[in-house]
Amino acid sequence: MTSPWHVTETLAARYARGTAPETDAWSLEKHVESCGGCAARVSAAVRSGAAGPVLASVRDELLTSLGHLPAPAAANGGSRRRAPAAGSPLGRWARFWWAVGPALRGSWVVAVLLVVGGAFALAHGAGFRGARSLLLAVSPLLPLAGVAVSYGRHADPLYEITAATPSGGLRLLLTRTAAVLAVCVPLLTAAGALLPPVAGFPGAAAWLLPGLALTLGALALGSFVGCRAAAATLGGGWLLTVTGPLLGRPDAGAAPGMAALAPYFSGPAAQGGWAAAALACAGLLALRRRSFDHLEPR
């Protein structure tokens, strides 16, 4: 077994001067994401070089614009107060919060909560029998919306930077998609289980395979046209498919709509079809994984 690789002082100095070979620079950038000691070593080398004063000035201006006072320099000319190390709990939390993307920091979570709250208000407040079918029909769309606002030049202000990093591309997209699903799956499934049951209607977890298939389909299609356009296309197609059965006949109440919507979710044929579609989209995504290493088309 070989010993763990770490950044040497020489490599850190060459990286700070911009003279390190491209392969060594990429290996260093990938390594410092998980090694706090090497990250501190490289950071110290950069701060002590010609770029140090420029970076310090940019950092002070950024903190000032955000309403934070920059840390004063030591009276004896010492270095500024260090930021949290990459291996510290605060540093790991900051990296995680950046990695999960804009979706969990924006209005998407509020939209999910509004959908759940609206379903409960219709079911328990207004006595609407079709609240469960409405929630079941809308649930597969919410992960698509989360993907659309999590990745791409239209959603992430740091998209050009993140796409050029070793951890960008498909890896970052899958990380953010997993964060979106981690919010949607338990919240929407639990909400569906707590709504009044309807005889003969699918259970609260019936939306999981359709939602997974649509999400993977959006990722696969996004490798061609971008995540936002892919999510909008599949989401619009899903709405057109379920709107007619969901509305039913205006003069017959909610039961006909629910009965017509059930075949999209219940039964071995429907669930098996969604599982096959999810596997096919996952395979296409694996084949197209390198496309996310390039910037999305405008």
Tab-separated table of N, CA and C in Angstrom, residues 145-260:
chain	number	residue	atom	x	y	z
A	145	ALA	N	-38.396	21.159	-10.744
A	145	ALA	CA	-38.194	22.578	-10.460
A	145	ALA	C	-36.930	22.798	-9.641
A	146	GLY	N	-36.665	21.876	-8.698
A	146	GLY	CA	-35.442	21.994	-7.913
A	146	GLY	C	-34.192	21.866	-8.757
A	147	VAL	N	-34.203	20.942	-9.710
A	147	VAL	CA	-33.050	20.788	-10.612
A	147	VAL	C	-32.890	22.029	-11.488
A	148	ALA	N	-34.006	22.575	-11.960
A	148	ALA	CA	-33.945	23.729	-12.851
A	148	ALA	C	-33.313	24.941	-12.186
A	149	VAL	N	-33.535	25.111	-10.871
A	149	VAL	CA	-33.001	26.290	-10.176
A	149	VAL	C	-31.723	25.982	-9.418
A	150	SER	N	-31.149	24.798	-9.623
A	150	SER	CA	-29.944	24.416	-8.894
A	150	SER	C	-28.683	24.490	-9.730
A	151	TYR	N	-28.804	24.356	-11.032
A	151	TYR	CA	-27.600	24.220	-11.846
A	151	TYR	C	-27.814	24.890	-13.194
A	152	GLY	N	-26.757	25.506	-13.689
A	152	GLY	CA	-26.818	26.144	-14.996
A	152	GLY	C	-26.559	27.630	-14.906
A	153	ARG	N	-26.266	28.230	-16.052
A	153	ARG	CA	-25.913	29.648	-16.072
A	153	ARG	C	-27.078	30.540	-15.660
A	154	HIS	N	-28.306	30.088	-15.803
A	154	HIS	CA	-29.458	30.898	-15.444
A	154	HIS	C	-29.831	30.764	-13.964
A	155	ALA	N	-29.241	29.800	-13.274
A	155	ALA	CA	-29.618	29.554	-11.879
A	155	ALA	C	-28.499	29.842	-10.898
A	156	ASP	N	-27.258	29.612	-11.291
A	156	ASP	CA	-26.127	29.712	-10.383
A	156	ASP	C	-25.250	30.880	-10.795
A	157	PRO	N	-25.117	31.929	-9.967
A	157	PRO	CA	-24.268	33.066	-10.346
A	157	PRO	C	-22.794	32.705	-10.465
A	158	LEU	N	-22.385	31.592	-9.872
A	158	LEU	CA	-20.997	31.136	-9.960
A	158	LEU	C	-20.851	29.981	-10.942
A	159	TYR	N	-21.769	29.869	-11.897
A	159	TYR	CA	-21.781	28.701	-12.772
A	159	TYR	C	-20.495	28.556	-13.565
A	160	GLU	N	-20.001	29.634	-14.168
A	160	GLU	CA	-18.797	29.538	-14.978
A	160	GLU	C	-17.601	29.076	-14.154
A	161	ILE	N	-17.553	29.510	-12.892
A	161	ILE	CA	-16.440	29.111	-12.030
A	161	ILE	C	-16.572	27.660	-11.610
A	162	THR	N	-17.767	27.277	-11.168
A	162	THR	CA	-17.957	25.903	-10.691
A	162	THR	C	-17.813	24.887	-11.807
A	163	ALA	N	-18.243	25.249	-13.017
A	163	ALA	CA	-18.135	24.303	-14.128
A	163	ALA	C	-16.687	24.031	-14.498
A	164	ALA	N	-15.776	24.954	-14.153
A	164	ALA	CA	-14.370	24.782	-14.506
A	164	ALA	C	-13.565	24.092	-13.412
A	165	THR	N	-14.166	23.809	-12.263
A	165	THR	CA	-13.442	23.174	-11.178
A	165	THR	C	-13.485	21.659	-11.319
A	166	PRO	N	-12.544	20.927	-10.689
A	166	PRO	CA	-12.561	19.458	-10.773
A	166	PRO	C	-13.837	18.835	-10.223
A	167	SER	N	-14.491	19.506	-9.267
A	167	SER	CA	-15.719	18.954	-8.679
A	167	SER	C	-16.970	19.494	-9.340
A	168	GLY	N	-16.819	20.238	-10.433
A	168	GLY	CA	-17.983	20.750	-11.133
A	168	GLY	C	-18.574	19.704	-12.057
A	169	GLY	N	-19.376	20.172	-12.996
A	169	GLY	CA	-19.947	19.246	-13.965
A	169	GLY	C	-20.968	18.312	-13.360
A	170	LEU	N	-20.946	17.071	-13.827
A	170	LEU	CA	-21.965	16.109	-13.425
A	170	LEU	C	-21.921	15.812	-11.934
A	171	ARG	N	-20.739	15.780	-11.359
A	171	ARG	CA	-20.645	15.478	-9.924
A	171	ARG	C	-21.394	16.526	-9.103
A	172	LEU	N	-21.191	17.789	-9.416
A	172	LEU	CA	-21.888	18.844	-8.685
A	172	LEU	C	-23.381	18.797	-8.963
A	173	LEU	N	-23.756	18.525	-10.206
A	173	LEU	CA	-25.176	18.429	-10.543
A	173	LEU	C	-25.846	17.297	-9.782
A	174	LEU	N	-25.196	16.146	-9.682
A	174	LEU	CA	-25.779	15.025	-8.940
A	174	LEU	C	-25.852	15.334	-7.453
A	175	THR	N	-24.865	16.050	-6.923
A	175	THR	CA	-24.906	16.443	-5.512
A	175	THR	C	-26.113	17.323	-5.230
A	176	ARG	N	-26.350	18.276	-6.092
A	176	ARG	CA	-27.480	19.178	-5.890
A	176	ARG	C	-28.810	18.485	-6.130
A	177	THR	N	-28.835	17.561	-7.090
A	177	THR	CA	-30.058	16.790	-7.313
A	177	THR	C	-30.375	15.919	-6.107
A	178	ALA	N	-29.340	15.306	-5.516
A	178	ALA	CA	-29.553	14.493	-4.311
A	178	ALA	C	-30.091	15.340	-3.174
A	179	ALA	N	-29.610	16.579	-3.054
A	179	ALA	CA	-30.128	17.465	-2.007
A	179	ALA	C	-31.591	17.805	-2.249
A	180	VAL	N	-31.952	18.025	-3.510
A	180	VAL	CA	-33.354	18.302	-3.850
A	180	VAL	C	-34.236	17.109	-3.497
A	181	LEU	N	-33.802	15.904	-3.873
A	181	LEU	CA	-34.590	14.706	-3.569
A	181	LEU	C	-34.652	14.443	-2.071
A	182	ALA	N	-33.592	14.779	-1.348
A	182	ALA	CA	-33.595	14.577	0.107
A	182	ALA	C	-34.654	15.424	0.789
A	183	VAL	N	-35.011	16.548	0.182
A	183	VAL	CA	-36.086	17.379	0.722
A	183	VAL	C	-37.449	16.881	0.241
A	184	CYS	N	-37.534	16.581	-1.057
A	184	CYS	CA	-38.835	16.229	-1.649
A	184	CYS	C	-39.367	14.892	-1.154
A	185	VAL	N	-38.517	13.867	-1.184
A	185	VAL	CA	-39.008	12.505	-0.952
A	185	VAL	C	-39.674	12.356	0.414
A	186	PRO	N	-39.001	12.672	1.528
A	186	PRO	CA	-39.682	12.468	2.816
A	186	PRO	C	-40.843	13.424	3.040
A	187	LEU	N	-40.699	14.680	2.595
A	187	LEU	CA	-41.740	15.673	2.874
A	187	LEU	C	-43.015	15.375	2.105
A	188	LEU	N	-42.909	15.120	0.804
A	188	LEU	CA	-44.098	14.883	-0.007
A	188	LEU	C	-44.730	13.527	0.291
A	189	THR	N	-43.898	12.523	0.561
A	189	THR	CA	-44.452	11.209	0.878
A	189	THR	C	-45.194	11.235	2.212
A	190	ALA	N	-44.602	11.884	3.200
A	190	ALA	CA	-45.275	11.988	4.499
A	190	ALA	C	-46.554	12.808	4.387
A	191	ALA	N	-46.525	13.887	3.592
A	191	ALA	CA	-47.724	14.700	3.430
A	191	ALA	C	-48.839	13.894	2.762
A	192	GLY	N	-48.495	13.105	1.733
A	192	GLY	CA	-49.512	12.279	1.088
A	192	GLY	C	-50.102	11.245	2.010
A	193	ALA	N	-49.269	10.688	2.911
A	193	ALA	CA	-49.766	9.688	3.845
A	193	ALA	C	-50.710	10.282	4.883
A	194	LEU	N	-50.550	11.571	5.178
A	194	LEU	CA	-51.378	12.208	6.195
A	194	LEU	C	-52.685	12.769	5.632
A	195	LEU	N	-52.809	12.814	4.314
A	195	LEU	CA	-54.065	13.283	3.729
A	195	LEU	C	-55.129	12.196	3.817
A	196	PRO	N	-56.402	12.568	3.790
A	196	PRO	CA	-57.469	11.554	3.877
A	196	PRO	C	-57.357	10.541	2.743
A	197	PRO	N	-57.393	9.248	3.045
A	197	PRO	CA	-57.265	8.224	1.995
A	197	PRO	C	-58.485	8.190	1.093
A	198	VAL	N	-58.257	7.745	-0.132
A	198	VAL	CA	-59.332	7.601	-1.121
A	198	VAL	C	-59.347	6.146	-1.566
A	199	ALA	N	-60.496	5.514	-1.519
A	199	ALA	CA	-60.597	4.104	-1.873
A	199	ALA	C	-60.183	3.872	-3.321
A	200	GLY	N	-59.300	2.898	-3.515
A	200	GLY	CA	-58.856	2.541	-4.848
A	200	GLY	C	-57.818	3.465	-5.450
A	201	PHE	N	-57.351	4.462	-4.685
A	201	PHE	CA	-56.365	5.398	-5.213
A	201	PHE	C	-54.973	4.994	-4.755
A	202	PRO	N	-53.919	5.261	-5.556
A	202	PRO	CA	-52.562	4.830	-5.183
A	202	PRO	C	-52.123	5.390	-3.841
A	203	GLY	N	-51.154	4.708	-3.230
A	203	GLY	CA	-50.634	5.137	-1.945
A	203	GLY	C	-49.763	6.370	-2.051
A	204	ALA	N	-49.293	6.837	-0.885
A	204	ALA	CA	-48.542	8.088	-0.836
A	204	ALA	C	-47.192	7.997	-1.527
A	205	ALA	N	-46.624	6.786	-1.634
A	205	ALA	CA	-45.305	6.621	-2.249
A	205	ALA	C	-45.374	6.295	-3.735
A	206	ALA	N	-46.557	6.331	-4.330
A	206	ALA	CA	-46.695	5.938	-5.740
A	206	ALA	C	-46.014	6.912	-6.687
A	207	TRP	N	-45.713	8.132	-6.224
A	207	TRP	CA	-45.107	9.130	-7.096
A	207	TRP	C	-43.596	8.981	-7.187
A	208	LEU	N	-42.979	8.125	-6.361
A	208	LEU	CA	-41.521	8.096	-6.267
A	208	LEU	C	-40.865	7.675	-7.577
A	209	LEU	N	-41.320	6.568	-8.184
A	209	LEU	CA	-40.711	6.131	-9.440
A	209	LEU	C	-40.998	7.112	-10.586
A	210	PRO	N	-42.226	7.615	-10.751
A	210	PRO	CA	-42.411	8.653	-11.772
A	210	PRO	C	-41.535	9.881	-11.535
A	211	GLY	N	-41.431	10.301	-10.269
A	211	GLY	CA	-40.589	11.457	-9.978
A	211	GLY	C	-39.124	11.198	-10.277
A	212	LEU	N	-38.650	9.979	-9.942
A	212	LEU	CA	-37.255	9.638	-10.228
A	212	LEU	C	-37.004	9.579	-11.729
A	213	ALA	N	-37.948	8.985	-12.467
A	213	ALA	CA	-37.782	8.889	-13.922
A	213	ALA	C	-37.766	10.271	-14.564
A	214	LEU	N	-38.654	11.159	-14.144
A	214	LEU	CA	-38.678	12.505	-14.710
A	214	LEU	C	-37.418	13.281	-14.342
A	215	THR	N	-36.929	13.104	-13.110
A	215	THR	CA	-35.713	13.801	-12.696
A	215	THR	C	-34.507	13.338	-13.500
A	216	LEU	N	-34.343	12.009	-13.627
A	216	LEU	CA	-33.235	11.493	-14.432
A	216	LEU	C	-33.397	11.879	-15.902
A	217	GLY	N	-34.647	11.906	-16.372
A	217	GLY	CA	-34.883	12.349	-17.743
A	217	GLY	C	-34.471	13.796	-17.946
A	218	ALA	N	-34.734	14.650	-16.949
A	218	ALA	CA	-34.330	16.051	-17.049
A	218	ALA	C	-32.808	16.184	-17.067
A	219	LEU	N	-32.119	15.362	-16.259
A	219	LEU	CA	-30.656	15.406	-16.256
A	219	LEU	C	-30.099	14.935	-17.595
A	220	ALA	N	-30.669	13.836	-18.125
A	220	ALA	CA	-30.179	13.321	-19.400
A	220	ALA	C	-30.462	14.301	-20.535
A	221	LEU	N	-31.680	14.833	-20.582
A	221	LEU	CA	-32.002	15.811	-21.615
A	221	LEU	C	-31.218	17.097	-21.415
A	222	GLY	N	-30.924	17.413	-20.151
A	222	GLY	CA	-30.141	18.612	-19.874
A	222	GLY	C	-28.734	18.553	-20.420
A	223	SER	N	-28.211	17.349	-20.666
A	223	SER	CA	-26.885	17.245	-21.277
A	223	SER	C	-26.885	17.731	-22.722
A	224	PHE	N	-28.068	17.866	-23.319
A	224	PHE	CA	-28.180	18.364	-24.693
A	224	PHE	C	-28.599	19.827	-24.741
A	225	VAL	N	-29.589	20.197	-23.911
A	225	VAL	CA	-30.193	21.529	-24.042
A	225	VAL	C	-30.067	22.370	-22.784
A	226	GLY	N	-29.470	21.863	-21.728
A	226	GLY	CA	-29.396	22.601	-20.482
A	226	GLY	C	-30.494	22.173	-19.519
A	227	CYS	N	-30.214	22.285	-18.217
A	227	CYS	CA	-31.127	21.762	-17.199
A	227	CYS	C	-32.440	22.522	-17.160
A	228	ARG	N	-32.403	23.830	-17.313
A	228	ARG	CA	-33.647	24.596	-17.207
A	228	ARG	C	-34.600	24.259	-18.347
A	229	ALA	N	-34.062	24.210	-19.577
A	229	ALA	CA	-34.915	23.889	-20.721
A	229	ALA	C	-35.436	22.461	-20.630
A	230	ALA	N	-34.585	21.533	-20.160
A	230	ALA	CA	-35.011	20.141	-20.036
A	230	ALA	C	-36.108	19.995	-18.990
A	231	ALA	N	-35.941	20.648	-17.838
A	231	ALA	CA	-36.960	20.562	-16.792
A	231	ALA	C	-38.268	21.189	-17.246
A	232	ALA	N	-38.200	22.316	-17.970
A	232	ALA	CA	-39.411	22.956	-18.461
A	232	ALA	C	-40.122	22.075	-19.494
A	233	THR	N	-39.362	21.417	-20.349
A	233	THR	CA	-39.969	20.566	-21.378
A	233	THR	C	-40.675	19.366	-20.755
A	234	LEU	N	-39.981	18.653	-19.865
A	234	LEU	CA	-40.584	17.475	-19.248
A	234	LEU	C	-41.716	17.862	-18.296
A	235	GLY	N	-41.536	18.965	-17.571
A	235	GLY	CA	-42.606	19.410	-16.683
A	235	GLY	C	-43.854	19.811	-17.441
A	236	GLY	N	-43.676	20.512	-18.565
A	236	GLY	CA	-44.827	20.869	-19.380
A	236	GLY	C	-45.516	19.653	-19.974
A	237	GLY	N	-44.723	18.677	-20.421
A	237	GLY	CA	-45.317	17.447	-20.939
A	237	GLY	C	-46.092	16.690	-19.881
A	238	TRP	N	-45.562	16.655	-18.668
A	238	TRP	CA	-46.273	15.978	-17.575
A	238	TRP	C	-47.588	16.691	-17.255
A	239	LEU	N	-47.573	18.008	-17.218
A	239	LEU	CA	-48.801	18.748	-16.934
A	239	LEU	C	-49.855	18.504	-18.007
A	240	LEU	N	-49.433	18.496	-19.261
A	240	LEU	CA	-50.393	18.232	-20.330
A	240	LEU	C	-50.969	16.827	-20.228
A	241	THR	N	-50.158	15.879	-19.741
A	241	THR	CA	-50.620	14.498	-19.646
A	241	THR	C	-51.641	14.308	-18.536
A	242	VAL	N	-51.402	14.963	-17.385
A	242	VAL	CA	-52.252	14.699	-16.223
A	242	VAL	C	-53.382	15.705	-16.073
A	243	THR	N	-53.348	16.825	-16.796
A	243	THR	CA	-54.381	17.854	-16.587
A	243	THR	C	-55.778	17.341	-16.927
A	244	GLY	N	-55.897	16.696	-18.089
A	244	GLY	CA	-57.212	16.194	-18.482
A	244	GLY	C	-57.792	15.191	-17.506
A	245	PRO	N	-57.072	14.108	-17.173
A	245	PRO	CA	-57.611	13.152	-16.195
A	245	PRO	C	-57.846	13.766	-14.825
A	246	LEU	N	-56.996	14.724	-14.438
A	246	LEU	CA	-57.141	15.297	-13.112
A	246	LEU	C	-58.394	16.158	-13.004
A	247	LEU	N	-58.706	16.897	-14.058
A	247	LEU	CA	-59.885	17.759	-14.009
A	247	LEU	C	-61.179	16.969	-14.139
A	248	GLY	N	-61.140	15.883	-14.921
A	248	GLY	CA	-62.340	15.077	-15.094
A	248	GLY	C	-63.460	15.876	-15.736
A	249	ARG	N	-64.641	15.486	-15.467
A	249	ARG	CA	-65.803	16.224	-15.975
A	249	ARG	C	-66.204	17.284	-14.952
A	250	PRO	N	-66.354	18.506	-15.346
A	250	PRO	CA	-66.641	19.570	-14.382
A	250	PRO	C	-67.899	19.320	-13.567
A	251	ASP	N	-68.849	18.597	-14.124
A	251	ASP	CA	-70.112	18.405	-13.414
A	251	ASP	C	-70.168	17.105	-12.635
A	252	ALA	N	-69.041	16.387	-12.532
A	252	ALA	CA	-69.073	15.084	-11.874
A	252	ALA	C	-68.197	15.015	-10.644
A	253	GLY	N	-67.655	16.138	-10.188
A	253	GLY	CA	-66.836	16.118	-8.982
A	253	GLY	C	-65.437	15.609	-9.264
A	254	ALA	N	-64.715	15.271	-8.185
A	254	ALA	CA	-63.308	14.901	-8.307
A	254	ALA	C	-63.106	13.432	-8.591
A	255	ALA	N	-64.103	12.582	-8.358
A	255	ALA	CA	-63.898	11.137	-8.479
A	255	ALA	C	-63.477	10.690	-9.876
A	256	PRO	N	-64.115	11.160	-10.965
A	256	PRO	CA	-63.673	10.722	-12.283
A	256	PRO	C	-62.230	11.084	-12.583
A	257	GLY	N	-61.811	12.294	-12.171
A	257	GLY	CA	-60.431	12.694	-12.390
A	257	GLY	C	-59.462	11.801	-11.652
A	258	MET	N	-59.772	11.463	-10.414
A	258	MET	CA	-58.881	10.605	-9.638
A	258	MET	C	-58.819	9.208	-10.239
A	259	ALA	N	-59.946	8.700	-10.675
A	259	ALA	CA	-59.960	7.365	-11.255
A	259	ALA	C	-59.153	7.307	-12.547
A	260	ALA	N	-59.222	8.384	-13.356
A	260	ALA	CA	-58.462	8.403	-14.603
A	260	ALA	C	-56.979	8.634	-14.356
